[in-house]
Short mmCIF file of C-alpha atoms in Angstrom, two decimals:
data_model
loop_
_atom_site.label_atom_id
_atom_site.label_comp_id
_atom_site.label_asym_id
_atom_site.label_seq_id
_atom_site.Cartn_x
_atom_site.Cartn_y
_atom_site.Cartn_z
CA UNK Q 1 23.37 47.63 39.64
CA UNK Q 2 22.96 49.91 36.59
CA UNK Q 3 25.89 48.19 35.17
CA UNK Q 4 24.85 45.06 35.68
CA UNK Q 5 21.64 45.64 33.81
CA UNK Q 6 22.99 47.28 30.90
CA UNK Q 7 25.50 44.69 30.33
CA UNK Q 8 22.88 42.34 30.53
CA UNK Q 9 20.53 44.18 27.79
CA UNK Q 10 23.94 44.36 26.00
CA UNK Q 11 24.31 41.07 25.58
CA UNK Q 12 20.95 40.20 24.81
CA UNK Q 13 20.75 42.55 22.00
CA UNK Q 14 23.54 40.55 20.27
CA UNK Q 15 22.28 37.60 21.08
CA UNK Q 16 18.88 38.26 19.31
CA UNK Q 17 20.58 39.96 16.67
CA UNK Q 18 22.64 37.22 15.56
CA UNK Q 19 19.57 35.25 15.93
CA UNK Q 20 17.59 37.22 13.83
CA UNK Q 21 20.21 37.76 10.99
CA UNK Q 22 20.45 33.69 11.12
CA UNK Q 23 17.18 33.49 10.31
CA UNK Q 24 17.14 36.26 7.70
CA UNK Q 25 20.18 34.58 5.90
CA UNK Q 26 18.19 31.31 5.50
CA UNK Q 27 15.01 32.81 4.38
CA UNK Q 28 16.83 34.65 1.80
CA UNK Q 29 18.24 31.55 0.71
CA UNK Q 30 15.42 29.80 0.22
CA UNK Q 31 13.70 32.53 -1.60
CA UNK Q 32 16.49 32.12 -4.03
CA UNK Q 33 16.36 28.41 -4.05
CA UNK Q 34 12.33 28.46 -4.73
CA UNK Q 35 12.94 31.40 -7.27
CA UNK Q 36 16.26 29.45 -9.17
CA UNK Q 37 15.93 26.20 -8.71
CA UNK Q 38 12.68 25.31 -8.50
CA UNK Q 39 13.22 23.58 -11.81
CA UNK Q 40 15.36 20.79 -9.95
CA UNK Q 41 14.31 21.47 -5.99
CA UNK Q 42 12.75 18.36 -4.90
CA UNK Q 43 10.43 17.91 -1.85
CA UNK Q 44 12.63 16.89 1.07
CA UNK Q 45 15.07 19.53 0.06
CA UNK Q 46 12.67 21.98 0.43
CA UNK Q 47 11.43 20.63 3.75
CA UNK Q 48 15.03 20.60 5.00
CA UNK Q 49 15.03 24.07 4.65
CA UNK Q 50 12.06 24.94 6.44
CA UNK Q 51 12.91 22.74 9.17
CA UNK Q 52 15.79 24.84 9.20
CA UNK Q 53 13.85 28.19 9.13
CA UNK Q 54 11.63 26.80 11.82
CA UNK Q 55 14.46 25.79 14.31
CA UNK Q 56 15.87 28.70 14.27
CA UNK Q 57 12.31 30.76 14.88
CA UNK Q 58 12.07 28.61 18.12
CA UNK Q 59 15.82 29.15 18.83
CA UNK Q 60 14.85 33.26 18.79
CA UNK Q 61 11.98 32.65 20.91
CA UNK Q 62 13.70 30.57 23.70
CA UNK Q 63 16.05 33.42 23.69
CA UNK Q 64 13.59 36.37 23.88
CA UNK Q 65 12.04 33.92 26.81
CA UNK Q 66 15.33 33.52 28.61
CA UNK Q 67 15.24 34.40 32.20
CA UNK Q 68 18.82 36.07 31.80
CA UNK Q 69 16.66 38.95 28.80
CA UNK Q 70 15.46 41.70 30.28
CA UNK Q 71 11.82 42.49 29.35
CA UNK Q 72 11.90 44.08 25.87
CA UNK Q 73 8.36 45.57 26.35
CA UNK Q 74 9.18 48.25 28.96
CA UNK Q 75 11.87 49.81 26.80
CA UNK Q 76 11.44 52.50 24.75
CA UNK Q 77 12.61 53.44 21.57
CA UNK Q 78 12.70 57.32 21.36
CA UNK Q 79 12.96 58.65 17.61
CA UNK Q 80 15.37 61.95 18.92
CA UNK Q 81 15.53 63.62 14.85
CA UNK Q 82 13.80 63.04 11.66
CA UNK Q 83 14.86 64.14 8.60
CA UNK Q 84 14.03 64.27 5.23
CA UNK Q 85 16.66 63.71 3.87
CA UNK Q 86 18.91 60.61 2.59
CA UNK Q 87 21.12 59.18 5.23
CA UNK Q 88 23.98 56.73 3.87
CA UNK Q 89 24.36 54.92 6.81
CA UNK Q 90 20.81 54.02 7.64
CA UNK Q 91 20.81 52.64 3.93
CA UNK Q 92 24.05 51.03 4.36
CA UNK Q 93 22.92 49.81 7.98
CA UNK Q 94 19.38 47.99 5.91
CA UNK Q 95 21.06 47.27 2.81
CA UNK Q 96 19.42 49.75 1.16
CA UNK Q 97 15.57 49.11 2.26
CA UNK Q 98 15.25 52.47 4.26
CA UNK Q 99 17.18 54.96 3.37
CA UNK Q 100 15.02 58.35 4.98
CA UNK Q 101 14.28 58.21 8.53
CA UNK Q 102 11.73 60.01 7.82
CA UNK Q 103 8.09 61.40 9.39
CA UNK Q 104 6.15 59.17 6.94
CA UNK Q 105 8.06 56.19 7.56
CA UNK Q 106 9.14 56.24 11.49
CA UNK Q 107 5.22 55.79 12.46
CA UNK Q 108 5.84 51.99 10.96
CA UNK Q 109 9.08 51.47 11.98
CA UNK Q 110 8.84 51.57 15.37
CA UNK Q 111 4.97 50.51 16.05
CA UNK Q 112 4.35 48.86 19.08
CA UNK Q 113 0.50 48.73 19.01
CA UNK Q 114 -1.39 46.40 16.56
CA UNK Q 115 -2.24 48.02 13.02
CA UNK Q 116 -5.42 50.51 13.07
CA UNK Q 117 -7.51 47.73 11.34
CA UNK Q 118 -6.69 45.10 13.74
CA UNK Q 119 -6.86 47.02 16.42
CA UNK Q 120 -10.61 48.01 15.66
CA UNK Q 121 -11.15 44.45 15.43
CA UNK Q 122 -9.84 43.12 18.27
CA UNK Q 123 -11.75 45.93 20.37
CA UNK Q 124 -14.92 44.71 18.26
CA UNK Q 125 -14.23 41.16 19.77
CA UNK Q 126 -13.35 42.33 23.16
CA UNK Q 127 -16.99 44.15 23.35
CA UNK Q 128 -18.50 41.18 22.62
CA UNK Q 129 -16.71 38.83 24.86
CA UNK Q 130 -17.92 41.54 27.35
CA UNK Q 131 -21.69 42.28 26.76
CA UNK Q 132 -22.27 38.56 27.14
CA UNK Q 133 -24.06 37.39 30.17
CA UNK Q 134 -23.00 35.01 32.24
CA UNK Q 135 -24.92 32.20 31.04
CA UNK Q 136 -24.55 32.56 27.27
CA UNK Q 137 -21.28 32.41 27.86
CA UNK Q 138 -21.43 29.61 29.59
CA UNK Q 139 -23.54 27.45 27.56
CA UNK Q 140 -21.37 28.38 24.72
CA UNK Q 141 -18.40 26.82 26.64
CA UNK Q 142 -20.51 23.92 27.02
CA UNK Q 143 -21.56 23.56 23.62
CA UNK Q 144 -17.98 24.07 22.34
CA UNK Q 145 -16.99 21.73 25.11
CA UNK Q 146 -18.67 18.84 23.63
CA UNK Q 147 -17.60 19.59 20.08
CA UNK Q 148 -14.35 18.51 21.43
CA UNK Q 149 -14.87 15.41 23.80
CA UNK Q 150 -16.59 14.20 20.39
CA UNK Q 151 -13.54 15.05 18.26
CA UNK Q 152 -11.49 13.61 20.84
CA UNK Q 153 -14.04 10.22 21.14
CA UNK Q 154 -13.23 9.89 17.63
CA UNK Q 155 -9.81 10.00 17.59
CA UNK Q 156 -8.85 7.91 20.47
CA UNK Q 157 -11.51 5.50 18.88
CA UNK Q 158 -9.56 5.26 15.69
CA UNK Q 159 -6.51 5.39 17.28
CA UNK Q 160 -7.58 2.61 19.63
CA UNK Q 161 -8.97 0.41 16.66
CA UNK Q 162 -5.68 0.83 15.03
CA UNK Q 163 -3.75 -0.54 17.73
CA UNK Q 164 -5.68 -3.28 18.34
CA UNK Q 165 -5.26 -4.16 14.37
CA UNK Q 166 -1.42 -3.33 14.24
CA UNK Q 167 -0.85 -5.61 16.99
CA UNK Q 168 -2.61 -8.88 15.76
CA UNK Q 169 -1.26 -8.38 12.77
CA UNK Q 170 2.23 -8.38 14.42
CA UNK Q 171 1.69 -11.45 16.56
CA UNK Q 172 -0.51 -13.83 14.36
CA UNK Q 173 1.41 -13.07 10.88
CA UNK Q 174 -1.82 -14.85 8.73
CA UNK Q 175 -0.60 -13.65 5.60
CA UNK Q 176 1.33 -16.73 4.59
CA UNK Q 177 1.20 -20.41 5.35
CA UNK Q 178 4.29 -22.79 5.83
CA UNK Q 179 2.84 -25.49 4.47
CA UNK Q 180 1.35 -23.67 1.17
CA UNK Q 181 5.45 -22.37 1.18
CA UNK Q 182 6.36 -25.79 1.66
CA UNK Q 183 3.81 -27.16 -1.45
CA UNK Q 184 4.43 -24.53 -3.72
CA UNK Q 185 7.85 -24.86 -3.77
CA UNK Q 186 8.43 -28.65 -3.78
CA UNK Q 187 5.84 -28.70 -6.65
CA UNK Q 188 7.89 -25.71 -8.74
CA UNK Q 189 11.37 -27.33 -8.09
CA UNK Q 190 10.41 -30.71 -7.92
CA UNK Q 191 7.48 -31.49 -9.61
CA UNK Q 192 5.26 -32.71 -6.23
CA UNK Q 193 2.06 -33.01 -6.83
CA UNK Q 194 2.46 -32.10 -10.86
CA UNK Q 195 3.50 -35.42 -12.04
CA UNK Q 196 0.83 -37.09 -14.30
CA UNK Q 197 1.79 -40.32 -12.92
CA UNK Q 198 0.14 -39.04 -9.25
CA UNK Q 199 -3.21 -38.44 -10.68
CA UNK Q 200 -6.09 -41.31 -10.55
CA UNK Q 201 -5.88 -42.08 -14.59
CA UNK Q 202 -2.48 -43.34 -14.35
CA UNK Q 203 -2.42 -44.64 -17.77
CA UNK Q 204 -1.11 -41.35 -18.85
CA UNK Q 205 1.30 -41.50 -21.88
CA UNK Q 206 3.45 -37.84 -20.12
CA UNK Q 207 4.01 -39.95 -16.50
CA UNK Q 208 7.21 -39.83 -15.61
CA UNK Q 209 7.39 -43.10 -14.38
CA UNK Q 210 5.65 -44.72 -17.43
CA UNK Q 211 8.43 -43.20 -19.87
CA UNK Q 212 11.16 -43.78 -17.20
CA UNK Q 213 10.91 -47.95 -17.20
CA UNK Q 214 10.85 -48.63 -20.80
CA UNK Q 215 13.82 -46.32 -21.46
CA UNK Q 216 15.83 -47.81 -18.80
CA UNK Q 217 15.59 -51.11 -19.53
CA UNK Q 218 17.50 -51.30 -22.55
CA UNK Q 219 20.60 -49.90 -21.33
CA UNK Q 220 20.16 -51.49 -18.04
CA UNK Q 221 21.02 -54.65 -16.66
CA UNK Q 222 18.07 -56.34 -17.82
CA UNK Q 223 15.08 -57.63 -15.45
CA UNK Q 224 12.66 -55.80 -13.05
CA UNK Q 225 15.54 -55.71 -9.97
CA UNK Q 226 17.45 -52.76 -11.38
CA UNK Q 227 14.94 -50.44 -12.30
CA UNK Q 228 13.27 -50.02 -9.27
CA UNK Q 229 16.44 -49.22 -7.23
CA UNK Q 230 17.75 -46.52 -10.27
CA UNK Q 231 14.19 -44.59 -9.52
CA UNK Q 232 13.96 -44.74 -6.23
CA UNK Q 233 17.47 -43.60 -5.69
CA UNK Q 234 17.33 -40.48 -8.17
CA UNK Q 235 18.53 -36.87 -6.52
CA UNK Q 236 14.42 -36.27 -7.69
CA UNK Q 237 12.87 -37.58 -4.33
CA UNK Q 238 9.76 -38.83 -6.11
CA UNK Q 239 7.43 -40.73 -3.55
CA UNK Q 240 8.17 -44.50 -3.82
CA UNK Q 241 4.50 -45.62 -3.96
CA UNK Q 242 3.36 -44.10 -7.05
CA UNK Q 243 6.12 -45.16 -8.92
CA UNK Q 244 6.91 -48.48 -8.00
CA UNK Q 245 2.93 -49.15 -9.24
CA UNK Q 246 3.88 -47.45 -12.75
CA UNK Q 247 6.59 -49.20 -12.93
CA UNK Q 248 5.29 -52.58 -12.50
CA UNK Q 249 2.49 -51.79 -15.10
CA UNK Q 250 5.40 -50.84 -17.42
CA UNK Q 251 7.26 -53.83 -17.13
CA UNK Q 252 4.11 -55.47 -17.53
CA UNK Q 253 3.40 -53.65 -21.00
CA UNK Q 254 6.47 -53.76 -22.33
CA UNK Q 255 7.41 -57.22 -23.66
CA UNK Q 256 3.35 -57.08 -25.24
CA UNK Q 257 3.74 -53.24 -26.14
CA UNK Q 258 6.83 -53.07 -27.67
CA UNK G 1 33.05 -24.27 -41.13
CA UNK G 2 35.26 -26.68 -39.03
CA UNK G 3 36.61 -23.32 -37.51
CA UNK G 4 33.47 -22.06 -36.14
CA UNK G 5 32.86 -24.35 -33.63
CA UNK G 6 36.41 -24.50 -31.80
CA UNK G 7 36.29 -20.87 -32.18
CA UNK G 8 32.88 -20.53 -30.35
CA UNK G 9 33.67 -22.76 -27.81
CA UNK G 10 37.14 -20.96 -27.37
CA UNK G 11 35.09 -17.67 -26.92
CA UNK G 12 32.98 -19.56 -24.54
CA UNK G 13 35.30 -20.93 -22.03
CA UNK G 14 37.31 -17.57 -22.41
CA UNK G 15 34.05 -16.01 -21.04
CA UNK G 16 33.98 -18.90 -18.10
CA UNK G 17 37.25 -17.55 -17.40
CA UNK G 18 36.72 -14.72 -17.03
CA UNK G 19 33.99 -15.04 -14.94
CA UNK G 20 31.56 -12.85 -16.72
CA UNK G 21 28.82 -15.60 -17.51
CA UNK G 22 25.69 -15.24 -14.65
CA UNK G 23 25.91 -18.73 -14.37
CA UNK G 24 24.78 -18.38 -10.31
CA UNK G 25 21.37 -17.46 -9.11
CA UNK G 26 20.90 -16.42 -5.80
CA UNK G 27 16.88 -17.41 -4.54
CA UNK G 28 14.76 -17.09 -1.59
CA UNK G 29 11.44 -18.40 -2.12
CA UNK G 30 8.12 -17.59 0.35
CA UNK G 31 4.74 -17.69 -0.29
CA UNK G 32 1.49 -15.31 0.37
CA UNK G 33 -2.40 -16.53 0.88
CA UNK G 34 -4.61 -15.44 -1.78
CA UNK G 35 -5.98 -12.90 0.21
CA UNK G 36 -3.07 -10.48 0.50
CA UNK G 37 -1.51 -11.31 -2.45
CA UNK G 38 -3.16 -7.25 -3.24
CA UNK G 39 -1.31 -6.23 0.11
CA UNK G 40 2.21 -7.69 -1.05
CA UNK G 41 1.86 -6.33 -4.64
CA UNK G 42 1.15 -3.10 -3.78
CA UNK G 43 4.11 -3.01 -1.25
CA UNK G 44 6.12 -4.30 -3.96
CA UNK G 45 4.94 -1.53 -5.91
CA UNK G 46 6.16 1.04 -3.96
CA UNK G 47 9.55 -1.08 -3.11
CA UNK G 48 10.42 -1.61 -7.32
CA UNK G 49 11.75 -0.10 -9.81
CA UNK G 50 9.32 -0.08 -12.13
CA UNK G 51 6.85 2.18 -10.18
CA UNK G 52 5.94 3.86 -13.49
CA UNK G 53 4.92 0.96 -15.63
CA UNK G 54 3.26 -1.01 -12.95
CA UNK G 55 4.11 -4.42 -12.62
CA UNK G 56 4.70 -6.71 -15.61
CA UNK G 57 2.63 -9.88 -15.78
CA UNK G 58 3.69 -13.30 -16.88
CA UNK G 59 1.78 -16.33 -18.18
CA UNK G 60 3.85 -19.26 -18.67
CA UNK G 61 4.28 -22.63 -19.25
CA UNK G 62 7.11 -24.79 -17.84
CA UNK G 63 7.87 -28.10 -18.79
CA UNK G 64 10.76 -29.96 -16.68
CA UNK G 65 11.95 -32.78 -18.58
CA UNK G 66 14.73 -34.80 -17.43
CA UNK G 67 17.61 -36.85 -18.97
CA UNK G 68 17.98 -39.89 -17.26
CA UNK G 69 21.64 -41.91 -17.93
CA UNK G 70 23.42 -44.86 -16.17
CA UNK G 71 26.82 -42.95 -15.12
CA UNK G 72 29.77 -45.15 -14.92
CA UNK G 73 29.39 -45.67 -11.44
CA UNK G 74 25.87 -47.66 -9.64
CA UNK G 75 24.10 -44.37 -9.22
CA UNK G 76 22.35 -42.99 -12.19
CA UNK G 77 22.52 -39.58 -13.41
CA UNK G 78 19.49 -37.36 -13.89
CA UNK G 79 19.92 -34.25 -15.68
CA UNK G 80 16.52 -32.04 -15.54
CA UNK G 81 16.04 -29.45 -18.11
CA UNK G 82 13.20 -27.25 -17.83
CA UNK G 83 11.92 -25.30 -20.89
CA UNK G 84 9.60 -22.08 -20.31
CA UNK G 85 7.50 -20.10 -22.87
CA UNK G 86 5.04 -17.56 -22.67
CA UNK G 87 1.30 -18.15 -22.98
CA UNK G 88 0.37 -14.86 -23.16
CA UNK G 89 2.67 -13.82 -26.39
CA UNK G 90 3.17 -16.54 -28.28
CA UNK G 91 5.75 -15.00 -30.52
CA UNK G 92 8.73 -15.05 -28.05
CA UNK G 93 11.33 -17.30 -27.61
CA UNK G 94 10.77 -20.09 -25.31
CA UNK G 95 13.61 -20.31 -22.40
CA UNK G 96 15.71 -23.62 -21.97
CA UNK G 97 17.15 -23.54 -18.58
CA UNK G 98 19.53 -25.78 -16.38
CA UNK G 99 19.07 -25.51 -12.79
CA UNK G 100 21.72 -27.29 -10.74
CA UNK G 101 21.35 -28.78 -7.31
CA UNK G 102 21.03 -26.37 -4.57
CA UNK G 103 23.56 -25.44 -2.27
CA UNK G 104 22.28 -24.32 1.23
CA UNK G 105 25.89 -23.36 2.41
CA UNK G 106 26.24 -22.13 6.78
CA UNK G 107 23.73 -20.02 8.66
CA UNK G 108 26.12 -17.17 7.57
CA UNK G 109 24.58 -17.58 3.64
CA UNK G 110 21.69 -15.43 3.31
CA UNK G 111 20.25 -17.32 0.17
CA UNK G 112 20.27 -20.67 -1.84
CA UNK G 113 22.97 -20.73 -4.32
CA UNK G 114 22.25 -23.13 -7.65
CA UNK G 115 24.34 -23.04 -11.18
CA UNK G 116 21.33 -21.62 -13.40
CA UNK G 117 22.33 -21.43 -17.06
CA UNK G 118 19.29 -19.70 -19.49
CA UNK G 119 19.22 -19.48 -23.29
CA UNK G 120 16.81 -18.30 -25.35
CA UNK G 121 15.40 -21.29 -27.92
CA UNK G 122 12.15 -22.19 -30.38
CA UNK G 123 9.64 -24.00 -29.99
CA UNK G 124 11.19 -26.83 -31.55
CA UNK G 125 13.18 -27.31 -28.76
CA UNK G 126 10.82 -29.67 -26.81
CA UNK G 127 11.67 -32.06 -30.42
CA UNK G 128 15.06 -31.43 -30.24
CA UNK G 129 14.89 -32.66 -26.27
CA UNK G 130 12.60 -35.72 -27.09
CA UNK G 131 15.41 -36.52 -29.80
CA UNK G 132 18.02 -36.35 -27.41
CA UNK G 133 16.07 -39.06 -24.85
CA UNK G 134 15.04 -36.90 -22.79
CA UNK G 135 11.13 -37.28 -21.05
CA UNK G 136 8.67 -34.56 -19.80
CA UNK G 137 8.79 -34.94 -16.15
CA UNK G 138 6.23 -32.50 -15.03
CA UNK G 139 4.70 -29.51 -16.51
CA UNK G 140 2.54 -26.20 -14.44
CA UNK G 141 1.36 -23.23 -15.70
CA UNK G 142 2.81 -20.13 -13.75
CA UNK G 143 0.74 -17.11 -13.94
CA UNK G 144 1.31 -13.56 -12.26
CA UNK G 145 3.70 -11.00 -11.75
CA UNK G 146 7.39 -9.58 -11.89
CA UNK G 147 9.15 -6.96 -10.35
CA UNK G 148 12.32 -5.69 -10.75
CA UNK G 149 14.85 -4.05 -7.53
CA UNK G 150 18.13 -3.67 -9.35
CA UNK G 151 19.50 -6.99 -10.42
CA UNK G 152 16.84 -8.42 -7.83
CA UNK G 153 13.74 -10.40 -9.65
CA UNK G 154 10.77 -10.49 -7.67
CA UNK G 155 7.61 -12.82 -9.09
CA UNK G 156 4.74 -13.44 -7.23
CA UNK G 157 2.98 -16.51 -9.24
CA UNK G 158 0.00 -19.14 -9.21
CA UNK G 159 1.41 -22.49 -9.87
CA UNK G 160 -1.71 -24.50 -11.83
CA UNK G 161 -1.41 -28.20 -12.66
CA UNK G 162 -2.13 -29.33 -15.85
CA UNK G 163 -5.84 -30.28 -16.39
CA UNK G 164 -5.67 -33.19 -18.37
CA UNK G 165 -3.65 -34.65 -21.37
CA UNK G 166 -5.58 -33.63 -24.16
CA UNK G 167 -6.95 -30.60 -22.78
CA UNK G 168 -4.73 -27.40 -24.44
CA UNK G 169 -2.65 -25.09 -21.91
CA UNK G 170 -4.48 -23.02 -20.40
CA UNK G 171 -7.60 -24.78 -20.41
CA UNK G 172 -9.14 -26.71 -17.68
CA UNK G 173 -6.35 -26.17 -15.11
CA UNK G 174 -6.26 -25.84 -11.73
CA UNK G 175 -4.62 -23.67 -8.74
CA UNK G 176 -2.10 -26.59 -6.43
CA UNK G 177 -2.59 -24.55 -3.63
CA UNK G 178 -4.63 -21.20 -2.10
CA UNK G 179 -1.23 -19.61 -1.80
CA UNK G 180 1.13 -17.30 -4.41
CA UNK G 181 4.51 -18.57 -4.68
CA UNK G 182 6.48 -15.59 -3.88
CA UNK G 183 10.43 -15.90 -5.53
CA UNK G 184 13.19 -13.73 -4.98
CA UNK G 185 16.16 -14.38 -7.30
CA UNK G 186 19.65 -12.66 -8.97
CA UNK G 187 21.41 -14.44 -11.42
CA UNK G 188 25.21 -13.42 -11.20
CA UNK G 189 28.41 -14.62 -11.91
CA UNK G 190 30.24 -17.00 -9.68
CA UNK G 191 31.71 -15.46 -6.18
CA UNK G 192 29.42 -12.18 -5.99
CA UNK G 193 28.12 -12.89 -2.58
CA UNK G 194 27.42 -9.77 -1.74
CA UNK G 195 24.21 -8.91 -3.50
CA UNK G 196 22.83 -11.91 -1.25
CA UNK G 197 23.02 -9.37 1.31
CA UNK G 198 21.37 -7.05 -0.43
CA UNK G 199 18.48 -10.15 -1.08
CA UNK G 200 18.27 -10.72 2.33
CA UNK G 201 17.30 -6.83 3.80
CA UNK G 202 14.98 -6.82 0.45
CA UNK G 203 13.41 -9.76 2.12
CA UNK G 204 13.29 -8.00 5.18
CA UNK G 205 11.13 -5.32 4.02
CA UNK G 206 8.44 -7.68 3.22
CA UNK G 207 8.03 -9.12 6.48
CA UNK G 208 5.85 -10.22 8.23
CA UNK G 209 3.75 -10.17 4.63
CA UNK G 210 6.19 -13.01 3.12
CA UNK G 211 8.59 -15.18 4.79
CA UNK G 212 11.15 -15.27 2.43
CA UNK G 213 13.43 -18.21 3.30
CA UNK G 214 16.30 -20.72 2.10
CA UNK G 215 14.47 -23.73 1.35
CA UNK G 216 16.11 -26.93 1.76
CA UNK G 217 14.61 -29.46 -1.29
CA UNK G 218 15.64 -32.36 0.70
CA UNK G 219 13.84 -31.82 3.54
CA UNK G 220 10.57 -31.44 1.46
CA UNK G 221 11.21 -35.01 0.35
CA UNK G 222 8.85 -35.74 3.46
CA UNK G 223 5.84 -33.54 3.53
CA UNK G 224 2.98 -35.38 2.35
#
């Protein structure tokens, strides 16, 4: 039974050790990465490393929580010999932080109750939590009680509201419009909707179907027929109506015009 | 002298062989309402590559004229040049551009594909084009801004029609639509496919905000 239990505590020990030298290994290096580098650290690199530090604070704690550990807190550490003196080991043992186990020094070491400072404080606290009455404290509880349902209103509020706006904006998707798509682009790569010839003063010198006629007709087969067709049948998709009118008042310029 | 031409265009169609000419651009086009056109530029903002400059804003003014000729065959031959130049600094070059017709390829393309060839020019190119034969077709006014991703170009631009005639650019024009025109474009050589990829998870990011899509020209032959 004795056995068992020591082996146990053995085992533990090494565990937590290892733990706890994992943890000082990766400190250390980021001390030296924040005191060298912090010329080219960036953020997430930084973060990396403390989400490091931090997983390995919670892997120390699940350990010291283990149901296999024995409880820590009813062993005792008994200091059997101080002395004065320098002690190689020790030194070697800290890497050189303590070096004396000494009578100044020991009191620190091995501590188990809170600092003096802290420890009159918490007793201040602890008097106070018992010289209240009843029903101070419980109006206090109240009070702070509502605090928080408010803080809480207001955050499930927001959160709420933000929901709500994520989610139309996911199903609805009102920032663009097909059609405008549609306009834009048939008027940038095809000239819909640009052409001078569209507007209501058709007379316009720039139309495209105004310049088109005249030019055609000399190289063409002569005659109305032809030039109709050659529009109409350009890779340009043009709408038929506007032109075929611009045309016609073309062919009837020309043979006065020209 | 004689030598300076052959020589040029020797260097030229060495350079078509070789395939180093971005003759290809590579476009998905969308569009945003006027109301979150603040919502998509400051997502663009954080998406670019020019975070610290902000974005860069354009004013221009495109003219698409086209160069009509009977081809040997019946069906005639349009050729549509489009000249560009900048409103808002009137001492750079103006752009001539060719834009081919669009290829739409399978479902497996994630972008349009058109032959796009660019030069820089002056301004008495729009002469030099009327010389030629060659008749304004339609002019807008594009006004907005550019982002850059890489090779990706990213403008978000109001399209205005031309006021009148007589009235200067700039003056009395109007907005076509209550929409941005939203453009997402690389120009590369031939056969680099893969940076459509790349075009289409960049579109992906601004979803739902723009619906950046192939757009077949053809089928917009029909909308009113």
């Amino acid at each position: 039974m004795q056995q068992r239990e020591e082996k146990q505590l053995e085992f533990a020990l090494e565990n937590i050790i290892q733990r706890v030298n994992d943890l000082k290994s990766s400190i250390a290096s980021m001390i030296m990465k924040v005191e060298n580098e912090y010329e080219t650290l960036n953020w997430p690199n930084f973060l990396d490393n403390y989400a490091l530090i931090s997983g390995q604070l919670t892997a120390l704690s699940k350990v010291l929580s283990h149901d296999k550990c024995p409880v820590l807190r009813n062993l005792t550490v008994l200091p059997l010999m101080l002395s004065p003196e320098r002690d190689e080991q020790l030194a070697q043992i800290t890497e050189g932080r303590v070096t004396t186990f000494a009578h100044d020094l020991v009191p620190d070491y091995l501590r188990t109750k809170l600092e003096p400072m802290a420890e009159s404080k918490m007793l201040q606290v602890e008097n106070k939590a018992a010289n209240l009455t009843y029903e101070n404290a419980q109006k206090q509880v109240a009070a702070y009680q509502k605090v928080v349902l408010h803080v809480w209103d207001i955050v499930s509020k927001a959160r709420e509201e933000w929901e709500v706006e994520s989610s139309s904006r996911g199903n609805t998707q009102q920032n663009s419009s097909v059609a405008d798509t549609h306009l834009l682009v048939a008027a940038v790569g095809m000239g819909k909707g640009l052409k001078m010839g569209a507007s209501p003063n058709g007379g316009n010198p720039t139309s495209g179907g105004m310049m088109v006629a005249p030019q055609n007709r000399p190289g063409g087969a002569g005659g109305s027929v032809p030039i109709p067709s050659n529009t109409q049948s350009v890779p340009m998709n043009k709408a038929p109506s506007t032109i075929k009118t611009n045309i016609k008042s073309a062919a009837q310029i020309h043979p006065y015009g020209r | 002298m004689s030598a300076a031409p052959g020589s040029a265009m020797d260097s030229l169609s060495a350079a078509l062989k070789c395939n180093i000419i971005p003759n290809q651009e590579y476009l998905l086009q969308g569009s945003v309402l006027d109301q979150y056109v603040e919502v998509l530029l400051h997502r663009l903002r954080g998406l670019c590559d020019n975070v610290d400059s902000g974005p860069e804003s354009f004013h221009d003014h495109e003219l698409s004229f086209a160069l009509r000729a009977q081809g040997a065959g019946a069906a005639p031959m349009v050729l549509p040049l489009r000249v560009r130049r900048a409103l808002d600094s009137p001492d750079s070059p103006w752009q001539l551009r060719y834009v081919g017709q669009q290829e739409l390829g399978d479902k497996n393309r994630p972008t349009v594909v058109r032959s796009s060839i660019d030069m820089a020019c002056s301004s008495t190119i729009v002469d030099f084009l009327t010389e030629l034969g060659c008749r304004i077709d339609f002019e807008y006014i594009a006004r907005g801004y550019m982002f850059r991703k890489g090779r990706m170009k990213i403008t978000v631009s109001k399209i205005f029609k031309m006021g009148n005639m007589n009235s200067k650019p700039g003056e009395g024009v109007e907005p076509i639509s209550q929409s941005y025109l939203v453009e997402l474009s690389v120009l590369a050589p031939t056969g680099q496919d893969a940076i459509a990829e790349d075009m289409r998870i960049f579109a992906e990011q601004l979803r739902p905000l723009v619906q950046l899509e192939k757009i077949d020209y053809k089928r917009l032959g029909n909308i009113p």
